[in-house]
């Protein structure tokens, strides 16, 4: 069997490595003309995601590139300490969730895939696919074609292949938030390594952790009408946090803001596969970053799909088993993350969450059993 994989972000290389471990040939086709070095801010890689990377033998290199962040402290914009929660559950060997630059995570999984003999072709934007008997043929924008037994789409939330697979399917859903993030030095900002500080401000949401190096890894979520993007985001961000009882507005006056990006998730799809084509990661079940599970779910998908393709008698049975194993969990995470995103918008929904739901959330988070469904999820190959 040979698998064609479209997309060389996080899910694509993880998928190729999992297939290689299962004895299945894979080749990756990336739409952009070069790699994603230096692209993106940072993300949370939960302990369950590191557990899935362990199956592929790639967890140590990833952990070395990140910083451990096992705790969260919640604050109101008035400076009131709302409570503390775990940022994931530690694995049996003590491994905790890590924060890592997206570009570093990409680099590690891409380099691991290349080191294992997996071919990556750039500038290959898929525009069509067709099945010819027992094969699938992918057609790319540059006029080239590739043929394999299955086509695995790992193209992310705005996947073109997903739209070709089901033209009437749901489109990505805007969360109501624009996201910003960066790494900077902020002398005197309170915080200790390993702890995220999450601030539910009066008008927007802010989170940060202070690394052992003294650098502050920060992100902000600003409620905004989609498309209402100013030429300069700084005044809008500073104004949103100026009334809060913390130093976030001062940080944003000088920090490199980058480009604000709208945050999306994906409503449930009718199906994740058709014929010889299947979706994984954000292409199948994009979640907002609020739960810190997007990359982890993608690696879990890769391990499960590779096992199903190895063990089932045909691709249809493999795809059906993969979707049956993964759909319920993924959709639960998407819904959970969306509820958290809603709490970051200061309107009526956000106020209700802070005043009524937040204390209950923190009580559940303090009970490790309540988090088991999210973090105690072991996948095998």
Coordinates of C-alpha atoms in Angstrom, one line a residue:
X1 CA 0.0 0.0 0.0
X2 CA 1.1 3.6 -0.7
X3 CA -0.5 6.6 0.9
X4 CA -0.5 10.1 -0.5
X5 CA -0.7 12.8 2.2
X6 CA -1.6 16.4 1.5
X7 CA -0.3 18.9 4.0
X8 CA 3.0 19.1 5.7
X9 CA 2.1 20.9 8.9
X10 CA 2.0 18.8 12.1
X11 CA -0.5 16.2 11.1
X12 CA 1.1 15.3 7.8
X13 CA 4.6 14.3 9.0
X14 CA 3.1 12.6 12.1
X15 CA 0.8 10.6 9.7
X16 CA 3.7 9.6 7.5
X17 CA 5.8 8.5 10.4
X18 CA 2.9 6.4 11.8
X19 CA 2.4 4.8 8.5
X20 CA 6.1 4.0 8.2
X21 CA 5.9 2.3 11.6
X22 CA 3.0 0.3 10.4
X23 CA 4.9 -0.8 7.3
X24 CA 3.0 1.4 4.8
X25 CA 4.7 3.7 2.3
X26 CA 3.8 7.4 2.4
X27 CA 4.7 10.5 0.5
X28 CA 3.8 14.1 1.6
X29 CA 2.6 16.9 -0.8
X30 CA 2.7 20.4 0.6
X31 CA 0.8 23.3 -1.1
X32 CA 3.3 26.0 -0.2
X33 CA 6.6 26.3 -2.0
X34 CA 8.7 26.0 1.1
X35 CA 8.6 24.8 4.7
X36 CA 6.9 26.6 7.6
X37 CA 10.1 27.6 9.5
X38 CA 9.3 30.7 11.5
X39 CA 5.6 30.5 10.9
X40 CA 3.1 30.9 13.8
X41 CA 3.4 31.7 17.4
X42 CA 3.3 28.9 20.0
X43 CA 0.9 26.2 21.2
X44 CA 0.2 23.8 24.0
X45 CA 1.1 20.2 23.4
X46 CA -0.8 18.3 26.0
X47 CA 0.5 15.2 27.8
X48 CA -1.8 13.0 25.7
X49 CA -0.2 14.4 22.6
X50 CA 3.3 13.7 23.9
X51 CA 2.1 10.2 24.8
X52 CA 1.0 9.7 21.1
X53 CA 4.4 11.1 19.9
X54 CA 6.1 8.5 22.2
X55 CA 4.4 5.8 20.1
X56 CA 6.3 7.3 17.1
X57 CA 9.6 7.7 19.0
X58 CA 9.5 11.5 18.6
X59 CA 8.5 12.8 22.0
X60 CA 11.9 13.5 23.5
X61 CA 13.0 15.8 20.7
X62 CA 9.7 17.7 20.9
X63 CA 10.0 18.1 24.7
X64 CA 13.5 19.3 24.4
X65 CA 12.3 22.1 22.1
X66 CA 9.6 23.2 24.4
X67 CA 9.0 24.3 28.1
X68 CA 7.0 22.3 30.6
X69 CA 3.8 24.1 31.7
X70 CA 1.7 21.9 34.0
X71 CA -0.3 24.6 35.9
X72 CA -2.8 27.4 35.2
X73 CA -3.8 30.2 37.6
X74 CA -7.0 32.1 36.6
X75 CA -7.4 35.8 37.3
X76 CA -10.2 38.3 36.8
X77 CA -9.5 41.7 35.1
X78 CA -9.9 43.3 38.6
X79 CA -6.9 41.3 39.9
X80 CA -8.9 38.7 41.8
X81 CA -7.4 35.3 41.9
X82 CA -10.2 33.0 40.7
X83 CA -8.4 29.7 41.3
X84 CA -5.9 27.2 40.0
X85 CA -6.2 24.2 37.6
X86 CA -3.9 21.6 36.0
X87 CA -2.8 22.2 32.5
X88 CA -3.3 18.6 31.6
X89 CA -2.5 15.5 33.7
X90 CA 1.0 14.1 34.0
X91 CA 1.7 10.8 32.5
X92 CA 2.7 7.9 34.7
X93 CA 6.4 8.7 34.1
X94 CA 5.9 12.3 35.2
X95 CA 5.7 13.8 31.6
X96 CA 3.6 17.0 31.7
X97 CA 2.1 19.3 29.0
X98 CA 4.7 21.5 27.2
X99 CA 4.5 24.8 25.4
X100 CA 6.4 24.9 22.2
X101 CA 6.8 27.3 19.2
X102 CA 4.7 26.0 16.4
X103 CA 7.7 26.4 14.1
X104 CA 9.8 24.2 16.4
X105 CA 7.2 21.5 16.6
X106 CA 6.8 21.6 12.8
X107 CA 10.6 21.5 12.4
X108 CA 11.0 18.5 14.7
X109 CA 8.2 16.3 13.1
X110 CA 9.2 17.3 9.6
X111 CA 12.9 16.5 10.2
X112 CA 12.0 13.2 11.9
X113 CA 9.9 12.2 8.9
X114 CA 12.7 13.1 6.4
X115 CA 15.2 11.2 8.5
X116 CA 13.0 8.1 8.2
X117 CA 13.1 8.3 4.4
X118 CA 9.8 10.0 3.8
X119 CA 9.7 12.2 0.6
X120 CA 8.1 15.7 0.9
X121 CA 7.3 17.6 -2.3
X122 CA 6.6 21.4 -2.0
X123 CA 4.5 23.6 -4.3
X124 CA 1.9 20.8 -4.7
X125 CA -1.5 22.4 -4.1
X126 CA -4.2 19.7 -4.7
X127 CA -7.0 20.8 -7.0
X128 CA -8.7 17.5 -7.9
X129 CA -8.7 13.8 -7.1
X130 CA -10.2 10.9 -8.9
X131 CA -10.5 7.2 -8.2
X132 CA -9.4 4.8 -11.0
X133 CA -10.3 1.2 -9.9
X134 CA -8.1 0.3 -7.0
X135 CA -6.1 3.5 -7.0
X136 CA -6.6 7.2 -6.3
X137 CA -5.0 10.0 -8.5
X138 CA -4.3 13.4 -7.0
X139 CA -4.0 16.4 -9.4
X140 CA -2.0 19.4 -8.4
X141 CA -2.2 23.1 -9.4
X142 CA 1.2 22.8 -11.2
X143 CA -0.2 20.2 -13.6
X144 CA 1.5 17.2 -12.0
X145 CA -0.2 14.1 -10.7
X146 CA 0.5 11.4 -8.1
X147 CA -1.1 8.0 -7.7
X148 CA -1.6 5.9 -4.6
X149 CA -3.9 3.5 -2.8
X150 CA -5.3 6.1 -0.4
X151 CA -5.3 9.9 -0.1
X152 CA -5.0 11.3 3.4
X153 CA -5.9 14.9 3.8
X154 CA -3.9 16.8 6.6
X155 CA -4.5 20.3 5.2
X156 CA -5.9 22.0 8.3
X157 CA -9.1 23.9 9.0
X158 CA -9.4 25.5 5.6
X159 CA -8.8 22.2 3.7
X160 CA -9.5 22.3 0.0
X161 CA -9.8 18.5 -0.1
X162 CA -12.5 18.5 2.5
X163 CA -14.5 20.9 0.3
X164 CA -14.0 18.6 -2.7
X165 CA -15.0 15.6 -0.7
X166 CA -18.3 17.2 0.5
X167 CA -19.1 20.5 -1.3
X168 CA -22.2 21.0 0.8
X169 CA -20.5 20.2 4.1
X170 CA -20.0 22.8 6.9
X171 CA -17.4 25.5 6.6
X172 CA -15.1 26.7 9.3
X173 CA -16.9 28.5 12.1
X174 CA -15.5 31.8 13.4
X175 CA -15.1 31.8 17.2
X176 CA -15.7 35.6 17.6
X177 CA -12.0 36.1 18.6
X178 CA -8.8 37.3 16.9
X179 CA -5.6 35.7 18.3
X180 CA -2.3 37.3 18.9
X181 CA 0.9 36.0 20.5
X182 CA 4.6 36.4 21.0
X183 CA 7.7 36.1 23.1
X184 CA 9.2 39.1 24.8
X185 CA 11.1 40.3 27.9
X186 CA 9.0 42.0 30.5
X187 CA 11.0 43.0 33.6
X188 CA 9.0 42.5 36.8
X189 CA 6.1 40.7 35.3
X190 CA 5.0 38.2 38.1
X191 CA 5.1 34.6 37.3
X192 CA 7.1 31.4 37.8
X193 CA 8.3 28.9 35.2
X194 CA 5.8 26.1 34.5
X195 CA 2.6 28.2 35.2
X196 CA 0.2 29.8 32.8
X197 CA -1.6 32.9 34.1
X198 CA -5.0 33.3 32.4
X199 CA -6.6 36.7 32.8
X200 CA -10.3 37.1 32.0
X201 CA -10.2 40.8 31.4
X202 CA -13.1 43.2 31.1
X203 CA -12.9 43.4 27.3
X204 CA -10.5 40.7 26.2
X205 CA -8.5 37.6 27.4
X206 CA -4.8 37.4 28.1
X207 CA -2.5 34.5 28.9
X208 CA 1.2 34.2 29.6
X209 CA 3.9 32.1 31.1
X210 CA 7.4 33.1 32.2
X211 CA 10.1 30.8 31.0
X212 CA 13.2 29.9 33.0
X213 CA 15.2 32.2 30.6
X214 CA 13.1 35.2 31.8
X215 CA 11.2 35.5 28.5
X216 CA 7.4 35.9 28.6
X217 CA 5.4 33.7 26.3
X218 CA 2.1 35.6 25.9
X219 CA -1.1 35.4 23.9
X220 CA -4.2 37.6 23.6
X221 CA -7.8 36.9 22.4
X222 CA -9.7 40.0 21.3
X223 CA -13.4 39.8 20.5
X224 CA -13.9 41.4 17.1
X225 CA -16.3 41.3 14.2
X226 CA -14.8 39.1 11.5
X227 CA -13.1 41.2 8.8
X228 CA -12.9 44.3 11.0
X229 CA -9.1 44.5 10.9
X230 CA -7.4 47.8 11.5
X231 CA -4.2 48.8 9.8
X232 CA -2.6 48.8 13.2
X233 CA -3.8 46.5 15.9
X234 CA -1.8 48.0 18.8
X235 CA -4.3 50.8 19.8
X236 CA -7.2 48.4 19.8
X237 CA -5.3 45.8 21.9
X238 CA -4.0 48.4 24.4
X239 CA -7.5 50.0 24.7
X240 CA -9.0 46.5 25.4
X241 CA -6.7 45.8 28.3
X242 CA -6.1 49.4 29.6
X243 CA -8.9 49.0 32.2
X244 CA -7.6 45.7 33.7
X245 CA -5.7 45.5 37.0
X246 CA -2.4 44.1 35.5
X247 CA 0.5 44.9 33.3
X248 CA -0.9 43.5 30.0
X249 CA -1.6 46.9 28.4
X250 CA 2.0 48.0 29.1
X251 CA 3.3 44.8 27.5
X252 CA 1.2 45.3 24.4
X253 CA 2.5 48.9 24.0
X254 CA 6.0 47.6 23.1
X255 CA 5.7 43.9 22.2
X256 CA 5.9 42.7 18.6
X257 CA 2.3 41.9 17.9
X258 CA 2.6 40.1 14.6
X259 CA -0.6 39.7 12.6
X260 CA -3.9 39.1 14.3
X261 CA -5.6 36.0 13.0
X262 CA -9.2 35.0 13.3
X263 CA -9.8 31.9 15.4
X264 CA -11.9 29.1 13.8
X265 CA -13.2 25.7 14.7
X266 CA -15.2 23.2 12.6
X267 CA -18.8 22.0 13.1
X268 CA -19.3 18.2 13.0
X269 CA -19.0 16.8 9.5
X270 CA -21.4 14.3 8.0
X271 CA -18.4 12.0 7.5
X272 CA -14.6 12.0 7.5
X273 CA -14.0 9.8 4.5
X274 CA -15.4 8.8 1.0
X275 CA -14.0 6.2 -1.3
X276 CA -10.2 6.2 -1.0
X277 CA -10.0 9.7 0.6
X278 CA -9.9 10.4 4.4
X279 CA -9.5 13.5 6.6
X280 CA -7.3 13.8 9.7
X281 CA -6.5 16.5 12.2
X282 CA -7.9 20.0 11.8
X283 CA -9.2 19.0 8.3
X284 CA -11.7 16.6 10.1
X285 CA -12.3 18.3 13.4
X286 CA -10.6 21.7 13.9
X287 CA -10.8 22.9 17.4
X288 CA -10.1 26.4 18.8
X289 CA -6.8 26.6 20.7
X290 CA -8.6 27.3 24.0
X291 CA -8.4 23.6 25.1
X292 CA -4.8 23.2 23.9
X293 CA -5.6 20.0 22.1
X294 CA -5.3 20.7 18.3
X295 CA -1.9 19.3 17.7
X296 CA -2.4 16.4 20.2
X297 CA -5.6 15.3 18.5
X298 CA -3.8 15.3 15.1
X299 CA -1.0 13.0 16.4
X300 CA -3.6 10.7 18.0
X301 CA -5.4 10.5 14.6
X302 CA -2.2 9.6 12.8
X303 CA -1.5 6.7 15.1
X304 CA -5.0 5.3 15.1
X305 CA -5.4 5.6 11.3
X306 CA -2.1 3.9 10.6
X307 CA -3.1 1.0 12.9
X308 CA -6.4 0.7 11.2
X309 CA -4.9 0.7 7.7
X310 CA -2.4 -2.0 8.8
X311 CA -4.9 -4.3 10.6
X312 CA -8.1 -4.0 8.5
X313 CA -8.6 -6.0 5.3
X314 CA -9.3 -2.9 3.1
X315 CA -9.3 0.8 3.1
X316 CA -13.0 1.2 3.6
X317 CA -13.0 -1.0 6.8
X318 CA -9.9 0.9 8.0
X319 CA -11.5 4.3 7.4
X320 CA -14.7 3.3 9.1
X321 CA -12.9 1.9 12.1
X322 CA -10.7 5.0 12.4
X323 CA -13.7 7.3 12.3
X324 CA -15.6 5.2 14.8
X325 CA -12.7 5.4 17.2
X326 CA -12.0 9.1 16.8
X327 CA -15.2 11.0 16.1
X328 CA -16.8 11.0 19.5
X329 CA -13.6 12.1 21.3
X330 CA -12.7 14.8 18.7
X331 CA -16.2 16.3 18.7
X332 CA -16.3 16.4 22.5
X333 CA -13.0 18.3 22.5
X334 CA -14.2 20.8 19.9
X335 CA -17.4 21.5 21.9
X336 CA -15.4 21.8 25.2
X337 CA -12.9 24.2 23.6
X338 CA -15.7 26.3 22.1
X339 CA -17.3 26.7 25.5
X340 CA -13.9 28.0 26.8
X341 CA -13.6 30.4 23.9
X342 CA -17.1 31.7 24.6
X343 CA -15.9 32.6 28.1
X344 CA -13.3 34.9 26.7
X345 CA -15.8 37.2 25.1
X346 CA -16.9 39.7 27.7
X347 CA -20.6 39.9 26.6
X348 CA -23.4 38.2 28.5
X349 CA -22.1 34.7 27.8
X350 CA -18.6 35.7 29.1
X351 CA -20.0 37.2 32.3
X352 CA -22.2 34.2 33.0
X353 CA -19.2 31.9 32.6
X354 CA -17.0 34.0 34.9
X355 CA -19.6 34.5 37.6
X356 CA -21.3 31.1 37.6
X357 CA -19.5 28.5 35.6
X358 CA -15.8 29.4 36.4
X359 CA -16.0 28.2 40.0
X360 CA -17.6 24.9 39.0
X361 CA -15.0 24.5 36.2
X362 CA -12.1 25.0 38.6
X363 CA -13.6 22.5 41.0
X364 CA -13.8 19.9 38.3
X365 CA -10.3 20.8 37.1
X366 CA -9.0 20.2 40.6
X367 CA -10.4 16.7 40.5
X368 CA -8.1 14.7 38.2
X369 CA -10.7 12.1 37.5
X370 CA -12.8 14.7 35.7
X371 CA -9.9 15.4 33.3
X372 CA -9.2 11.8 32.6
X373 CA -11.3 11.7 29.4
X374 CA -9.2 14.5 28.0
X375 CA -5.7 13.6 29.0
X376 CA -5.7 9.9 29.9
X377 CA -6.3 8.8 26.4
X378 CA -3.7 6.3 25.2
X379 CA -3.4 5.4 21.5
X380 CA -1.5 2.3 20.3
X381 CA 0.1 1.2 17.1

